[in-house]
mmCIF file of C-alpha atoms in Angstrom:
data_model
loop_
_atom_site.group_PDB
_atom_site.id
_atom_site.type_symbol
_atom_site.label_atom_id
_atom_site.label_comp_id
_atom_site.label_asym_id
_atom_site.label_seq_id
_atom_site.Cartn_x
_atom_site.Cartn_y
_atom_site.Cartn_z
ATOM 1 C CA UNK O 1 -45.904 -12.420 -60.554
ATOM 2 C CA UNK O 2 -48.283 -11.395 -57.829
ATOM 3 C CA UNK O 3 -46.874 -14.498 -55.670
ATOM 4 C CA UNK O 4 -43.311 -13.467 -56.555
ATOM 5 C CA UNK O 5 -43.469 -10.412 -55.111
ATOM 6 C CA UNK O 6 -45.170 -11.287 -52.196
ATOM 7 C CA UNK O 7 -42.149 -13.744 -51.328
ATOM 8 C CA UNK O 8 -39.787 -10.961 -51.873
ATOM 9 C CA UNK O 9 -41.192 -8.899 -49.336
ATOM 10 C CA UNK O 10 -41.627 -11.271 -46.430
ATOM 11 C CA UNK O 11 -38.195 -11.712 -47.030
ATOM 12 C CA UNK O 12 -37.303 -8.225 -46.973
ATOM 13 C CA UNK O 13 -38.702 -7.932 -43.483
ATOM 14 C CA UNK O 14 -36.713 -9.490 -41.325
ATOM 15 C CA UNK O 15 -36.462 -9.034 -37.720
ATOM 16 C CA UNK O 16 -33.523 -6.311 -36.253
ATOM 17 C CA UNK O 17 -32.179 -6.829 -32.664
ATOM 18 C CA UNK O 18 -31.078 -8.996 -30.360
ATOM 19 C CA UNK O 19 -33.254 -11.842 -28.750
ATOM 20 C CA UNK O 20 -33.477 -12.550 -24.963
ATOM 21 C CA UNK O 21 -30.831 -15.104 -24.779
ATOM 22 C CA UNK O 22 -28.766 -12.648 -26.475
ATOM 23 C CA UNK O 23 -29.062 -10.182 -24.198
ATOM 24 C CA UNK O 24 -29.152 -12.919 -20.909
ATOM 25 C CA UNK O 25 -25.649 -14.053 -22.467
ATOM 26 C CA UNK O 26 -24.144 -10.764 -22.860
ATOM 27 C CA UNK O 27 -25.218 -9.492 -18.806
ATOM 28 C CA UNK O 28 -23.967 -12.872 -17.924
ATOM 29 C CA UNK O 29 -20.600 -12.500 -19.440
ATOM 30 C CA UNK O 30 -20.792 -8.830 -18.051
ATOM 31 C CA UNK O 31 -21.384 -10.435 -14.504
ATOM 32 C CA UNK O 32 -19.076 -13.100 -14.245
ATOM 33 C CA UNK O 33 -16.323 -10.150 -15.087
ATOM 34 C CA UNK O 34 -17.451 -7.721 -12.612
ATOM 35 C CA UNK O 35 -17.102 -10.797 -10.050
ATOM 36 C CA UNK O 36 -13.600 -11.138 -10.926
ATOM 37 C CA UNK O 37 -12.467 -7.690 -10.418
ATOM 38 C CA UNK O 38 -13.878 -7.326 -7.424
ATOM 39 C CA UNK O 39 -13.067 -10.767 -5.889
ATOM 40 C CA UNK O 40 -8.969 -9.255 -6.886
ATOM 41 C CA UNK O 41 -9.400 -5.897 -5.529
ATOM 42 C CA UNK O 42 -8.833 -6.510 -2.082
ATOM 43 C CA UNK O 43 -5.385 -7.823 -2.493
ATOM 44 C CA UNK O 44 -4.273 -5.406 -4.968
ATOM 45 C CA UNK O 45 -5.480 -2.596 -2.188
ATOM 46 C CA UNK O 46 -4.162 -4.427 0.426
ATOM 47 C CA UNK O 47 -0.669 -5.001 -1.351
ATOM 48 C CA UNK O 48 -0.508 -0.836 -2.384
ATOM 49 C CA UNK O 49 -1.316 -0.490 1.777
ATOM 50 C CA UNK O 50 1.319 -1.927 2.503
ATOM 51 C CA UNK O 51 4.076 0.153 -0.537
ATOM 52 C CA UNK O 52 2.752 3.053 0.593
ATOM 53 C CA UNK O 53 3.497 2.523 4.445
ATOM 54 C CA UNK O 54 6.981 0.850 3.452
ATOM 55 C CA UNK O 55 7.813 3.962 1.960
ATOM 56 C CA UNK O 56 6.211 6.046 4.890
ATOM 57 C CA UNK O 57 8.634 4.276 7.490
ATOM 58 C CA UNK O 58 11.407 4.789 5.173
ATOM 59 C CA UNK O 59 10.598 8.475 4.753
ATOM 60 C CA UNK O 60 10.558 8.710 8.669
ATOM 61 C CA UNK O 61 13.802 7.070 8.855
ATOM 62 C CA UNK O 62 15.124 9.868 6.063
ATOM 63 C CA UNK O 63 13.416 12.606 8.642
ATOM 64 C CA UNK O 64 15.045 11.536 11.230
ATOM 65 C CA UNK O 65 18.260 11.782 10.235
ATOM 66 C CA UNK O 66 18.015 14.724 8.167
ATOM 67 C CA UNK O 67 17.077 16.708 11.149
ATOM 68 C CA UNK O 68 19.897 15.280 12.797
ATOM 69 C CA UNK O 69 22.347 16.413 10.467
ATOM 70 C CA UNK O 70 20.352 19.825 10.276
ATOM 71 C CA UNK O 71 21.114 20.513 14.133
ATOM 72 C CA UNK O 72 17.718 20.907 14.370
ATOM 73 C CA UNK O 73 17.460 22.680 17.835
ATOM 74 C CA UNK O 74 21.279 21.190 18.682
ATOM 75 C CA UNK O 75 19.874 17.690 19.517
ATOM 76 C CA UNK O 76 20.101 14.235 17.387
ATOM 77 C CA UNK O 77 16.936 12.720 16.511
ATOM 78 C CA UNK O 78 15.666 8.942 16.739
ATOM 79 C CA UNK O 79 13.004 6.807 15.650
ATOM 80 C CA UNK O 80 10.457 4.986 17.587
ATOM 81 C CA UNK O 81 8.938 1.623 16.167
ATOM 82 C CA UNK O 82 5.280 0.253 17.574
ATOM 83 C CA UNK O 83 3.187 -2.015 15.825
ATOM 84 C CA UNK O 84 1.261 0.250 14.695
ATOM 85 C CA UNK O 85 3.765 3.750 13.959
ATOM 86 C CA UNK O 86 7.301 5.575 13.249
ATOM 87 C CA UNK O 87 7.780 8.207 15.736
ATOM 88 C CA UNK O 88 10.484 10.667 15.170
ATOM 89 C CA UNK O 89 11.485 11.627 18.644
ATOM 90 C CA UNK O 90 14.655 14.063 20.051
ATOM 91 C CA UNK O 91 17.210 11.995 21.414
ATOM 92 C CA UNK O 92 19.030 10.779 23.542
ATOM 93 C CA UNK O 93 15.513 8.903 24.927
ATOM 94 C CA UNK O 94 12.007 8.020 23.586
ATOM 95 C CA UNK O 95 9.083 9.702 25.697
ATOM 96 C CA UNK O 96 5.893 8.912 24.188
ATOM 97 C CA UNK O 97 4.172 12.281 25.695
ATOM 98 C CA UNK O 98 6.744 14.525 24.422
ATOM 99 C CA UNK O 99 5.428 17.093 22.293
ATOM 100 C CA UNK O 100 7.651 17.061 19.651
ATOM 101 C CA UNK O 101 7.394 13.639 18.622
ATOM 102 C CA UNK O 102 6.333 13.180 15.270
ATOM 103 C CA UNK O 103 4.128 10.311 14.896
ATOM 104 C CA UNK O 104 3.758 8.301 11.172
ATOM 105 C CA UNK O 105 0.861 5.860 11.531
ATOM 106 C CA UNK O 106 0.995 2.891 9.514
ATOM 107 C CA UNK O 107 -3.140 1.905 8.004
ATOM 108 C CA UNK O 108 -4.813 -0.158 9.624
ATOM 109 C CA UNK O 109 -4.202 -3.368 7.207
ATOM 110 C CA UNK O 110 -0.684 -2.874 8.005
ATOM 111 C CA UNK O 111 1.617 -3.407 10.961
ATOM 112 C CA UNK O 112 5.490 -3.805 11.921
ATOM 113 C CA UNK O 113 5.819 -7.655 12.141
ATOM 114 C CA UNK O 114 9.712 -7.649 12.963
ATOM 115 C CA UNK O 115 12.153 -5.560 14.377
ATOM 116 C CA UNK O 116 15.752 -6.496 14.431
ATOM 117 C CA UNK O 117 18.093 -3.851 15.839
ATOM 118 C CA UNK O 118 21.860 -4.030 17.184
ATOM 119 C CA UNK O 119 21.773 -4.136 20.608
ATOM 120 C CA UNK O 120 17.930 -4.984 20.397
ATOM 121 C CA UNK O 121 14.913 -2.275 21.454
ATOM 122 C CA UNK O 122 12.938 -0.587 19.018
ATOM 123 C CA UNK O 123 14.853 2.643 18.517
ATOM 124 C CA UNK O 124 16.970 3.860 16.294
ATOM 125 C CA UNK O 125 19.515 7.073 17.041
ATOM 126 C CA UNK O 126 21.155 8.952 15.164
ATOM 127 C CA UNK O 127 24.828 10.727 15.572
ATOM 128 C CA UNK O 128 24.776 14.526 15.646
ATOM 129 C CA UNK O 129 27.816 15.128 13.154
ATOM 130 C CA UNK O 130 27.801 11.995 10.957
ATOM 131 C CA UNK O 131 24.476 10.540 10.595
ATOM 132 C CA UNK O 132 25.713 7.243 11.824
ATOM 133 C CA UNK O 133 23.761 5.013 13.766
ATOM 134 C CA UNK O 134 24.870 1.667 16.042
ATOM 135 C CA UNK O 135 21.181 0.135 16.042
ATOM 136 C CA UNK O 136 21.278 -0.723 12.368
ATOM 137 C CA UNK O 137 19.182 -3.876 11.491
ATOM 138 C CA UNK O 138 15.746 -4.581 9.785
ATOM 139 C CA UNK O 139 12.290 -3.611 10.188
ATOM 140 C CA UNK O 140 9.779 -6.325 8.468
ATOM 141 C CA UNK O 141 6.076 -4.531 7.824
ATOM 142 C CA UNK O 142 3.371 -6.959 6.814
ATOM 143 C CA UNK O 143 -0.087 -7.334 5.970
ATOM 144 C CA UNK O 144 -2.693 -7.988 9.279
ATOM 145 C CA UNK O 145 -4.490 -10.422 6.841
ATOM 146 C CA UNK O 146 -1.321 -12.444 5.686
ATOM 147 C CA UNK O 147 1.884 -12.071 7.103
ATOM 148 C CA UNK O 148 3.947 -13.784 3.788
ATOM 149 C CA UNK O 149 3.206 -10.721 2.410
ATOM 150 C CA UNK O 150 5.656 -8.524 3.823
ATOM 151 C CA UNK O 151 8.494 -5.842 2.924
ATOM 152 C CA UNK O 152 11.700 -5.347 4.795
ATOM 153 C CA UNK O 153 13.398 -2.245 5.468
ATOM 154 C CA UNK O 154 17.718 -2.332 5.870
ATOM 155 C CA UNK O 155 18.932 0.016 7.922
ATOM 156 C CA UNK O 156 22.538 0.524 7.766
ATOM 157 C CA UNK O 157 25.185 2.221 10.327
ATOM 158 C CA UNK O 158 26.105 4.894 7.481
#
């Protein structure tokens, strides 16, 4: 019985854990994900860099007009388009060192690519009474790393 017993209890003392290839498996696994994510995170930040500037030029746009239809200090206001910004500006003309330009600057992953107006330039006016404009046309942002990926803002006369 003696022998029976003693069979019992090596069996009853078996190891709890996890071994080292276990554990090498599991950090490897752990690894190879944290790779992944991080290898796809530029592109998703890049991508959100350039939605949120898309909206900021179409926000400056909205300004712009706004104020015109305000009467803000009885002028119309415009919109200036660099690479690199959206200035609103007092019409009738852009002056870069005027001091009540309002400048919108775009990150620095993200530029304006493209700008297609009526008449050409890179302004955009806007009537006193109606809001109107007679430069409507596109302006393409894109990405400084990859210009495919791009958004396109329609501006319309009304």
């Amino acid at each position: 019985m003696k022998k029976e017993s003693g069979i019992m209890n090596q069996e009853s003392k078996k190891q709890v854990g996890f071994s080292i290839i276990e554990t090498l498996l599991v950090l490897a696994i752990l690894a190879m994900i944290i790779l992944i994510s991080f290898a796809s995170f530029p592109g998703f930040n890049s991508r959100q860099a350039l939605d949120k500037d898309t909206y900021l030029v179409k926000a400056t746009i909205e300004q712009a007009r706004s104020l015109t239809l305000a009467g803000k200090n009885d002028s119309a206001y415009g919109v200036h388009f660099s690479s690199s910004s959206a200035t609103v500006f007092p019409a009738p003309t852009y002056s870069a060192g005027n001091s009540a330009n309002e400048v919108s600057n775009l990150m620095s992953k993200v530029q304006i690519s493209a700008i297609t107006l009526t008449g050409g330039g890179s302004d955009i006016i806007f009537e006193r009474l109606t809001g109107n404009t007679t430069q409507d046309g596109t302006i393409k942002l894109s990405l400084r790393s990859d210009a495919q990926s791009s958004s396109t803002i329609a501006i319309y006369k009304t």
